[in-house]
GROMACS .gro file of C-alpha atoms in nm:
model
  350
    1MET     CA    1   7.402  -0.420  -5.750
    2ALA     CA    2   7.421  -0.618  -5.428
    3SER     CA    3   7.539  -0.975  -5.439
    4ASN     CA    4   7.190  -1.117  -5.399
    5THR     CA    5   7.082  -0.968  -5.732
    6LYS     CA    6   7.380  -1.071  -5.950
    7LYS     CA    7   7.200  -1.373  -6.090
    8LEU     CA    8   6.883  -1.177  -6.166
    9ASN     CA    9   6.802  -1.023  -6.501
   10LYS     CA   10   6.753  -0.647  -6.524
   11GLY     CA   11   6.378  -0.672  -6.484
   12ALA     CA   12   6.396  -0.882  -6.169
   13GLN     CA   13   6.664  -0.652  -6.026
   14ALA     CA   14   6.436  -0.353  -6.076
   15GLU     CA   15   6.147  -0.537  -5.912
   16GLU     CA   16   6.356  -0.621  -5.605
   17LEU     CA   17   6.487  -0.265  -5.588
   18LEU     CA   18   6.140  -0.115  -5.601
   19ARG     CA   19   6.006  -0.370  -5.355
   20PHE     CA   20   6.263  -0.254  -5.102
   21TYR     CA   21   6.184   0.110  -5.180
   22PHE     CA   22   5.814   0.060  -5.109
   23LEU     CA   23   5.889  -0.147  -4.799
   24LYS     CA   24   6.093   0.145  -4.667
   25ALA     CA   25   5.798   0.371  -4.748
   26GLY     CA   26   5.585   0.167  -4.508
   27TYR     CA   27   5.389  -0.061  -4.741
   28TYR     CA   28   5.336  -0.433  -4.722
   29VAL     CA   29   5.486  -0.558  -5.049
   30ILE     CA   30   5.476  -0.890  -5.235
   31ARG     CA   31   5.656  -0.946  -5.564
   32SER     CA   32   5.567  -1.156  -5.869
   33ILE     CA   33   5.204  -1.263  -5.829
   34PRO     CA   34   5.054  -1.477  -6.109
   35TYR     CA   35   4.717  -1.359  -6.238
   36SER     CA   36   4.500  -1.603  -6.428
   37TYR     CA   37   4.138  -1.647  -6.525
   38GLU     CA   38   4.005  -2.002  -6.504
   39ASN     CA   39   4.276  -2.198  -6.691
   40PHE     CA   40   4.423  -1.900  -6.877
   41ASP     CA   41   4.743  -1.739  -6.752
   42ILE     CA   42   4.710  -1.365  -6.814
   43THR     CA   43   5.013  -1.194  -6.662
   44ASP     CA   44   5.230  -1.156  -6.354
   45ILE     CA   45   5.180  -0.863  -6.119
   46ASP     CA   46   5.532  -0.729  -6.062
   47LEU     CA   47   5.453  -0.577  -5.722
   48PHE     CA   48   5.144  -0.571  -5.502
   49LEU     CA   49   5.137  -0.295  -5.239
   50TYR     CA   50   4.903  -0.288  -4.942
   51GLY     CA   51   4.874   0.009  -4.709
   52ARG     CA   52   4.672   0.078  -4.395
   53VAL     CA   53   4.565   0.438  -4.446
   54SER     CA   54   4.339   0.462  -4.140
   55ALA     CA   55   4.108   0.251  -3.925
   56LEU     CA   56   3.843   0.281  -4.196
   57SER     CA   57   4.054   0.277  -4.511
   58ARG     CA   58   4.298   0.043  -4.684
   59GLU     CA   59   4.483   0.094  -5.011
   60LYS     CA   60   4.575  -0.171  -5.268
   61THR     CA   61   4.816  -0.086  -5.550
   62ILE     CA   62   4.970  -0.274  -5.841
   63VAL     CA   63   5.308  -0.179  -5.986
   64ASP     CA   64   5.414  -0.259  -6.343
   65ILE     CA   65   5.791  -0.243  -6.395
   66LYS     CA   66   5.978  -0.229  -6.725
   67ASN     CA   67   6.356  -0.196  -6.704
   68LYS     CA   68   6.434  -0.201  -7.077
   69LYS     CA   69   6.595   0.022  -7.338
   70THR     CA   70   6.260   0.043  -7.520
   71PRO     CA   71   6.011   0.024  -7.233
   72GLN     CA   72   5.697   0.119  -7.434
   73ALA     CA   73   5.586   0.325  -7.137
   74LEU     CA   74   5.270   0.469  -7.293
   75GLU     CA   75   5.146   0.122  -7.380
   76ARG     CA   76   5.222   0.002  -7.026
   77ILE     CA   77   5.014   0.286  -6.879
   78PHE     CA   78   4.721   0.182  -7.095
   79TRP     CA   79   4.770  -0.184  -6.999
   80VAL     CA   80   4.807  -0.131  -6.624
   81LYS     CA   81   4.501   0.096  -6.613
   82GLY     CA   82   4.289  -0.188  -6.748
   83LEU     CA   83   4.451  -0.431  -6.508
   84GLN     CA   84   4.375  -0.196  -6.219
   85ALA     CA   85   4.007  -0.196  -6.314
   86ALA     CA   86   3.995  -0.574  -6.359
   87LEU     CA   87   4.150  -0.637  -6.016
   88LYS     CA   88   3.959  -0.354  -5.845
   89MET     CA   89   4.279  -0.195  -5.719
   90ASP     CA   90   4.283   0.152  -5.568
   91ARG     CA   91   4.594   0.272  -5.749
   92ALA     CA   92   4.831   0.174  -6.028
   93VAL     CA   93   5.199   0.256  -6.076
   94VAL     CA   94   5.420   0.220  -6.383
   95ALA     CA   95   5.796   0.216  -6.328
   96THR     CA   96   5.990   0.275  -6.648
   97THR     CA   97   6.335   0.371  -6.769
   98ASP     CA   98   6.166   0.622  -6.999
   99THR     CA   99   6.243   0.983  -6.904
  100ARG     CA  100   6.019   1.171  -7.149
  101PRO     CA  101   5.787   1.429  -6.986
  102ALA     CA  102   5.503   1.307  -7.208
  103VAL     CA  103   5.505   0.975  -7.021
  104VAL     CA  104   5.450   1.147  -6.685
  105ASN     CA  105   5.181   1.371  -6.836
  106TYR     CA  106   4.993   1.080  -6.990
  107GLY     CA  107   5.015   0.895  -6.660
  108LYS     CA  108   4.857   1.190  -6.480
  109GLU     CA  109   4.576   1.205  -6.735
  110GLN     CA  110   4.503   0.835  -6.682
  111GLY     CA  111   4.539   0.845  -6.303
  112VAL     CA  112   4.853   0.628  -6.311
  113ILE     CA  113   5.156   0.716  -6.099
  114ILE     CA  114   5.484   0.716  -6.292
  115VAL     CA  115   5.823   0.622  -6.152
  116ASP     CA  116   6.043   0.738  -6.439
  117GLY     CA  117   6.402   0.666  -6.534
  118HIS     CA  118   6.540   0.957  -6.334
  119LEU     CA  119   6.391   0.824  -6.009
  120LEU     CA  120   6.490   0.465  -6.091
  121LYS     CA  121   6.849   0.581  -6.133
  122ARG     CA  122   6.846   0.752  -5.793
  123LEU     CA  123   6.700   0.442  -5.630
  124GLU     CA  124   6.994   0.225  -5.736
  125LYS     CA  125   7.179   0.332  -5.422
  126LEU     CA  126   6.927   0.128  -5.221
  127SER     CA  127   7.073  -0.190  -5.369
  128LEU     CA  128   7.339  -0.189  -5.099
  129GLU     CA  129   7.077  -0.171  -4.824
  130TYR     CA  130   6.864  -0.475  -4.908
  131LYS     CA  131   7.144  -0.729  -4.940
  132TYR     CA  132   7.028  -0.881  -4.609
  133ARG     CA  133   6.700  -0.982  -4.773
  134LEU     CA  134   6.632  -1.286  -4.987
  135THR     CA  135   6.508  -1.213  -5.334
  136ASP     CA  136   6.189  -1.387  -5.442
  137ASN     CA  137   6.401  -1.617  -5.657
  138GLU     CA  138   6.626  -1.708  -5.365
  139PHE     CA  139   6.326  -1.780  -5.144
  140LEU     CA  140   6.191  -2.030  -5.397
  141ASP     CA  141   6.541  -2.175  -5.445
  142LEU     CA  142   6.553  -2.242  -5.070
  143ILE     CA  143   6.232  -2.442  -5.098
  144ASP     CA  144   6.390  -2.645  -5.378
  145GLU     CA  145   6.670  -2.744  -5.140
  146TYR     CA  146   6.417  -2.991  -4.999
  147PRO     CA  147   6.435  -3.260  -5.270
  148PHE     CA  148   6.087  -3.397  -5.198
  149GLN     CA  149   5.899  -3.068  -5.174
  150LYS     CA  150   5.697  -3.145  -5.488
  151ILE     CA  151   5.565  -3.481  -5.370
  152ASP     CA  152   5.550  -3.388  -5.000
  153GLY     CA  153   5.257  -3.150  -5.026
  154GLY     CA  154   5.392  -2.925  -5.302
  155TRP     CA  155   5.563  -2.655  -5.096
  156LYS     CA  156   5.642  -2.421  -5.383
  157ASN     CA  157   5.295  -2.450  -5.536
  158ARG     CA  158   5.141  -2.367  -5.199
  159ILE     CA  159   5.346  -2.048  -5.183
  160ILE     CA  160   5.264  -1.946  -5.541
  161ASN     CA  161   4.892  -2.024  -5.507
  162SER     CA  162   4.879  -1.835  -5.177
  163LYS     CA  163   5.029  -1.529  -5.345
  164ARG     CA  164   4.759  -1.546  -5.613
  165MET     CA  165   4.490  -1.483  -5.352
  166LEU     CA  166   4.630  -1.143  -5.253
  167ILE     CA  167   4.505  -0.976  -5.571
  168LEU     CA  168   4.167  -1.154  -5.581
  169GLY     CA  169   3.994  -0.966  -5.302
  170MET     CA  170   4.135  -1.105  -4.976
  171ASN     CA  171   3.799  -1.240  -4.862
  172PHE     CA  172   3.748  -1.507  -4.597
  173ASP     CA  173   3.784  -1.789  -4.850
  174HIS     CA  174   4.136  -1.662  -4.915
  175ILE     CA  175   4.209  -1.610  -4.544
  176ASN     CA  176   4.096  -1.964  -4.464
  177PHE     CA  177   4.310  -2.094  -4.752
  178TRP     CA  178   4.616  -1.923  -4.600
  179ILE     CA  179   4.528  -2.060  -4.256
  180ASP     CA  180   4.510  -2.413  -4.399
  181ASN     CA  181   4.849  -2.368  -4.567
  182GLY     CA  182   4.986  -2.232  -4.242
  183TYR     CA  183   4.878  -2.553  -4.071
  184PHE     CA  184   5.059  -2.754  -4.338
  185PHE     CA  185   5.387  -2.570  -4.285
  186ALA     CA  186   5.353  -2.573  -3.904
  187SER     CA  187   5.314  -2.952  -3.926
  188GLN     CA  188   5.623  -2.970  -4.147
  189VAL     CA  189   5.823  -2.785  -3.880
  190ILE     CA  190   5.745  -3.073  -3.643
  191ASP     CA  191   5.757  -3.365  -3.885
  192ASN     CA  192   6.048  -3.258  -4.108
  193PRO     CA  193   6.332  -3.152  -3.875
  194ASP     CA  194   6.600  -3.140  -4.147
  195TYR     CA  195   6.407  -2.862  -4.322
  196LYS     CA  196   6.234  -2.698  -4.027
  197GLN     CA  197   6.389  -2.358  -4.102
  198HIS     CA  198   6.257  -2.376  -4.457
  199ALA     CA  199   5.912  -2.468  -4.323
  200LEU     CA  200   5.927  -2.186  -4.067
  201ARG     CA  201   6.001  -1.931  -4.339
  202CYS     CA  202   5.696  -2.052  -4.531
  203LEU     CA  203   5.489  -2.047  -4.212
  204TYR     CA  204   5.595  -1.688  -4.138
  205LEU     CA  205   5.491  -1.586  -4.490
  206MET     CA  206   5.152  -1.754  -4.445
  207CYS     CA  207   5.109  -1.572  -4.114
  208SER     CA  208   5.176  -1.242  -4.289
  209PHE     CA  209   4.913  -1.323  -4.555
  210VAL     CA  210   4.659  -1.418  -4.288
  211LEU     CA  211   4.717  -1.095  -4.096
  212ILE     CA  212   4.692  -0.877  -4.406
  213GLY     CA  213   4.369  -1.051  -4.503
  214ILE     CA  214   4.218  -1.007  -4.158
  215ASP     CA  215   4.331  -0.643  -4.150
  216PHE     CA  216   4.153  -0.585  -4.482
  217GLN     CA  217   3.833  -0.739  -4.345
  218MET     CA  218   3.860  -0.540  -4.022
  219LYS     CA  219   3.789  -0.214  -4.203
  220GLU     CA  220   3.430  -0.336  -4.236
  221VAL     CA  221   3.381  -0.373  -3.862
  222SER     CA  222   3.612  -0.114  -3.707
  223SER     CA  223   3.315   0.084  -3.572
  224MET     CA  224   3.144  -0.221  -3.420
  225ASP     CA  225   3.180  -0.327  -3.059
  226TYR     CA  226   3.382  -0.630  -2.951
  227SER     CA  227   3.094  -0.880  -2.953
  228GLU     CA  228   2.980  -0.770  -3.300
  229ARG     CA  229   3.333  -0.804  -3.434
  230ILE     CA  230   3.352  -1.156  -3.290
  231ASP     CA  231   3.027  -1.254  -3.465
  232PHE     CA  232   3.151  -1.113  -3.796
  233MET     CA  233   3.488  -1.284  -3.774
  234ASN     CA  234   3.342  -1.611  -3.650
  235GLU     CA  235   3.106  -1.632  -3.946
  236GLY     CA  236   3.392  -1.570  -4.188
  237PHE     CA  237   3.632  -1.819  -4.030
  238THR     CA  238   3.357  -2.082  -4.014
  239TYR     CA  239   3.164  -2.038  -4.337
  240GLY     CA  240   3.399  -1.844  -4.565
  241ALA     CA  241   3.310  -1.558  -4.798
  242LYS     CA  242   2.951  -1.676  -4.852
  243GLY     CA  243   2.876  -1.653  -4.483
  244ARG     CA  244   2.631  -1.865  -4.287
  245ASN     CA  245   2.329  -1.795  -4.509
  246GLY     CA  246   2.512  -1.847  -4.837
  247THR     CA  247   2.669  -2.171  -4.717
  248ASN     CA  248   2.340  -2.300  -4.577
  249ASN     CA  249   2.165  -2.224  -4.906
  250ALA     CA  250   2.431  -2.412  -5.102
  251VAL     CA  251   2.410  -2.709  -4.863
  252ARG     CA  252   2.030  -2.704  -4.881
  253ASN     CA  253   2.040  -2.722  -5.261
  254ILE     CA  254   2.277  -3.020  -5.250
  255LEU     CA  255   2.062  -3.200  -4.992
  256THR     CA  256   1.748  -3.137  -5.198
  257LEU     CA  257   1.921  -3.285  -5.503
  258LEU     CA  258   2.031  -3.592  -5.306
  259LYS     CA  259   1.682  -3.651  -5.168
  260SER     CA  260   1.540  -3.646  -5.520
  261VAL     CA  261   1.721  -3.968  -5.617
  262PRO     CA  262   1.635  -4.320  -5.495
  263GLN     CA  263   1.774  -4.390  -5.146
  264GLY     CA  264   1.917  -4.040  -5.140
  265GLY     CA  265   1.743  -3.944  -4.818
  266GLY     CA  266   1.983  -4.145  -4.605
  267LEU     CA  267   2.286  -4.000  -4.781
  268ALA     CA  268   2.148  -3.650  -4.734
  269ASN     CA  269   2.104  -3.706  -4.361
  270GLN     CA  270   2.458  -3.843  -4.328
  271LEU     CA  271   2.598  -3.547  -4.518
  272GLN     CA  272   2.408  -3.300  -4.299
  273LEU     CA  273   2.536  -3.465  -3.980
  274SER     CA  274   2.891  -3.471  -4.114
  275LEU     CA  275   2.880  -3.103  -4.209
  276ASP     CA  276   2.732  -3.000  -3.875
  277LYS     CA  277   3.002  -3.192  -3.691
  278GLY     CA  278   3.273  -3.039  -3.910
  279PHE     CA  279   3.157  -2.684  -3.843
  280GLU     CA  280   3.142  -2.752  -3.469
  281GLN     CA  281   3.501  -2.883  -3.465
  282LEU     CA  282   3.650  -2.578  -3.634
  283ASN     CA  283   3.701  -2.386  -3.308
  284SER     CA  284   3.666  -2.062  -3.502
  285ASN     CA  285   3.595  -1.873  -3.180
  286ILE     CA  286   3.966  -1.906  -3.089
  287LEU     CA  287   4.056  -1.692  -3.389
  288SER     CA  288   3.754  -1.463  -3.370
  289GLU     CA  289   3.798  -1.366  -3.006
  290TYR     CA  290   4.171  -1.308  -3.043
  291PHE     CA  291   4.172  -1.103  -3.363
  292SER     CA  292   3.869  -0.899  -3.256
  293LYS     CA  293   4.060  -0.750  -2.964
  294THR     CA  294   4.119  -0.381  -3.025
  295GLU     CA  295   4.489  -0.390  -2.939
  296ILE     CA  296   4.543  -0.683  -3.178
  297SER     CA  297   4.333  -0.551  -3.466
  298LYS     CA  298   4.521  -0.220  -3.459
  299SER     CA  299   4.856  -0.397  -3.493
  300LEU     CA  300   4.769  -0.649  -3.767
  301PHE     CA  301   4.936  -0.452  -4.047
  302ASP     CA  302   5.261  -0.396  -3.858
  303LEU     CA  303   5.270  -0.760  -3.747
  304ALA     CA  304   5.221  -0.876  -4.107
  305ARG     CA  305   5.523  -0.669  -4.210
  306GLU     CA  306   5.729  -0.821  -3.928
  307PHE     CA  307   5.637  -1.176  -4.026
  308GLU     CA  308   5.731  -1.097  -4.387
  309VAL     CA  309   6.073  -0.981  -4.265
  310LEU     CA  310   6.121  -1.310  -4.078
  311ALA     CA  311   6.032  -1.503  -4.393
  312MET     CA  312   6.261  -1.307  -4.624
  313ASN     CA  313   6.565  -1.226  -4.408
  314LYS     CA  314   6.875  -1.383  -4.563
  315GLU     CA  315   7.007  -1.496  -4.225
  316PHE     CA  316   6.737  -1.705  -4.062
  317ILE     CA  317   6.571  -1.542  -3.760
  318HIS     CA  318   6.356  -1.749  -3.523
  319HIS     CA  319   6.039  -1.584  -3.398
  320SER     CA  320   6.134  -1.651  -3.035
  321SER     CA  321   6.432  -1.413  -3.067
  322GLN     CA  322   6.213  -1.116  -3.157
  323PRO     CA  323   6.142  -0.848  -2.895
  324ASN     CA  324   5.782  -0.801  -3.012
  325LEU     CA  325   5.591  -1.056  -2.804
  326ALA     CA  326   5.284  -1.005  -3.021
  327LEU     CA  327   5.452  -1.211  -3.296
  328LYS     CA  328   5.462  -1.515  -3.071
  329SER     CA  329   5.111  -1.436  -2.948
  330VAL     CA  330   4.973  -1.450  -3.303
  331LEU     CA  331   5.157  -1.773  -3.376
  332PHE     CA  332   5.036  -1.931  -3.051
  333CYS     CA  333   4.678  -1.836  -3.134
  334LEU     CA  334   4.706  -2.016  -3.468
  335LEU     CA  335   4.873  -2.317  -3.304
  336ASP     CA  336   4.581  -2.339  -3.060
  337TYR     CA  337   4.337  -2.328  -3.352
  338TRP     CA  338   4.532  -2.601  -3.530
  339LYS     CA  339   4.543  -2.803  -3.206
  340ILE     CA  340   4.923  -2.811  -3.212
  341GLN     CA  341   5.080  -2.808  -2.868
  342ARG     CA  342   5.267  -2.482  -2.814
  343SER     CA  343   5.549  -2.629  -2.606
  344LEU     CA  344   5.607  -2.910  -2.855
  345PHE     CA  345   5.621  -2.666  -3.146
  346GLU     CA  346   5.861  -2.433  -2.964
  347GLU     CA  347   6.087  -2.722  -2.864
  348LEU     CA  348   6.105  -2.877  -3.210
  349SER     CA  349   6.123  -2.552  -3.407
  350VAL     CA  350   6.443  -2.421  -3.247
   0.00000   0.00000   0.00000
């Protein structure tokens, strides 16, 4: 295997190998996503694949990988099928060292795609091609190079929690969460010059999450005209997954509860004014107008893949060196939304 996988166990090596294989196949791929329910940790998703099939269709896939002498492939098919249903994924894949025909046949019966031991063996030649990429482990190790990352906003936890959202529906609550984390890392680029490259990598990854989330939402409005797309996006960026009506109903219930207690009327009025002011200051129209443009919305998926490459390339690459000007355009749009001066960011990030 390539030098960047020598410290990985066999399972992690297989995950990195298959991640690169699916990246080459044109997917957007994220490795090792924790899945939990309330306070219970359930499992890790080895690979999450996202594909833009057409203007109206997107495809989400989970991949379960077992690189062991006794992979228990039939049991893994049964397990991943249930996980696919729980996460509402479009497809499920099991990658296994098992080479028995019965495994492939059972997978077909269950609607699960099988990458068997024969194909895994042939894919090993790709290990020489992805040595320029950081593994997931190396990416997190880079974050740990900043000795205060835990107490200075929890860099690693932000990355891990952001990855969690990818398998939970990619609604506007998740998109807004990624945007907020993007603001954190953009601020770190300016305020933490000794680790600005580390912060930029994290920012690029957040940008890729944001773009994938917006691309997923865009399938709902691809047939609408520009003004209708703006309204849809603006409501999501401003009010989240519940939308204007859902948020207003929740606020109304809280205000009613406040007014029911002694002297609660004044508090309710203050809360209403504060919320109204907060919504007005969001400047969501900056994002809505930009991402609703046809030429931008069509390129969201490809741009997300390019930002992921910037985040994970072993040799650091600054966005300003890239020939695709749309990368900088996306970043500048987000900087405007965050009210971060473009020229200041560009000067301090190099």
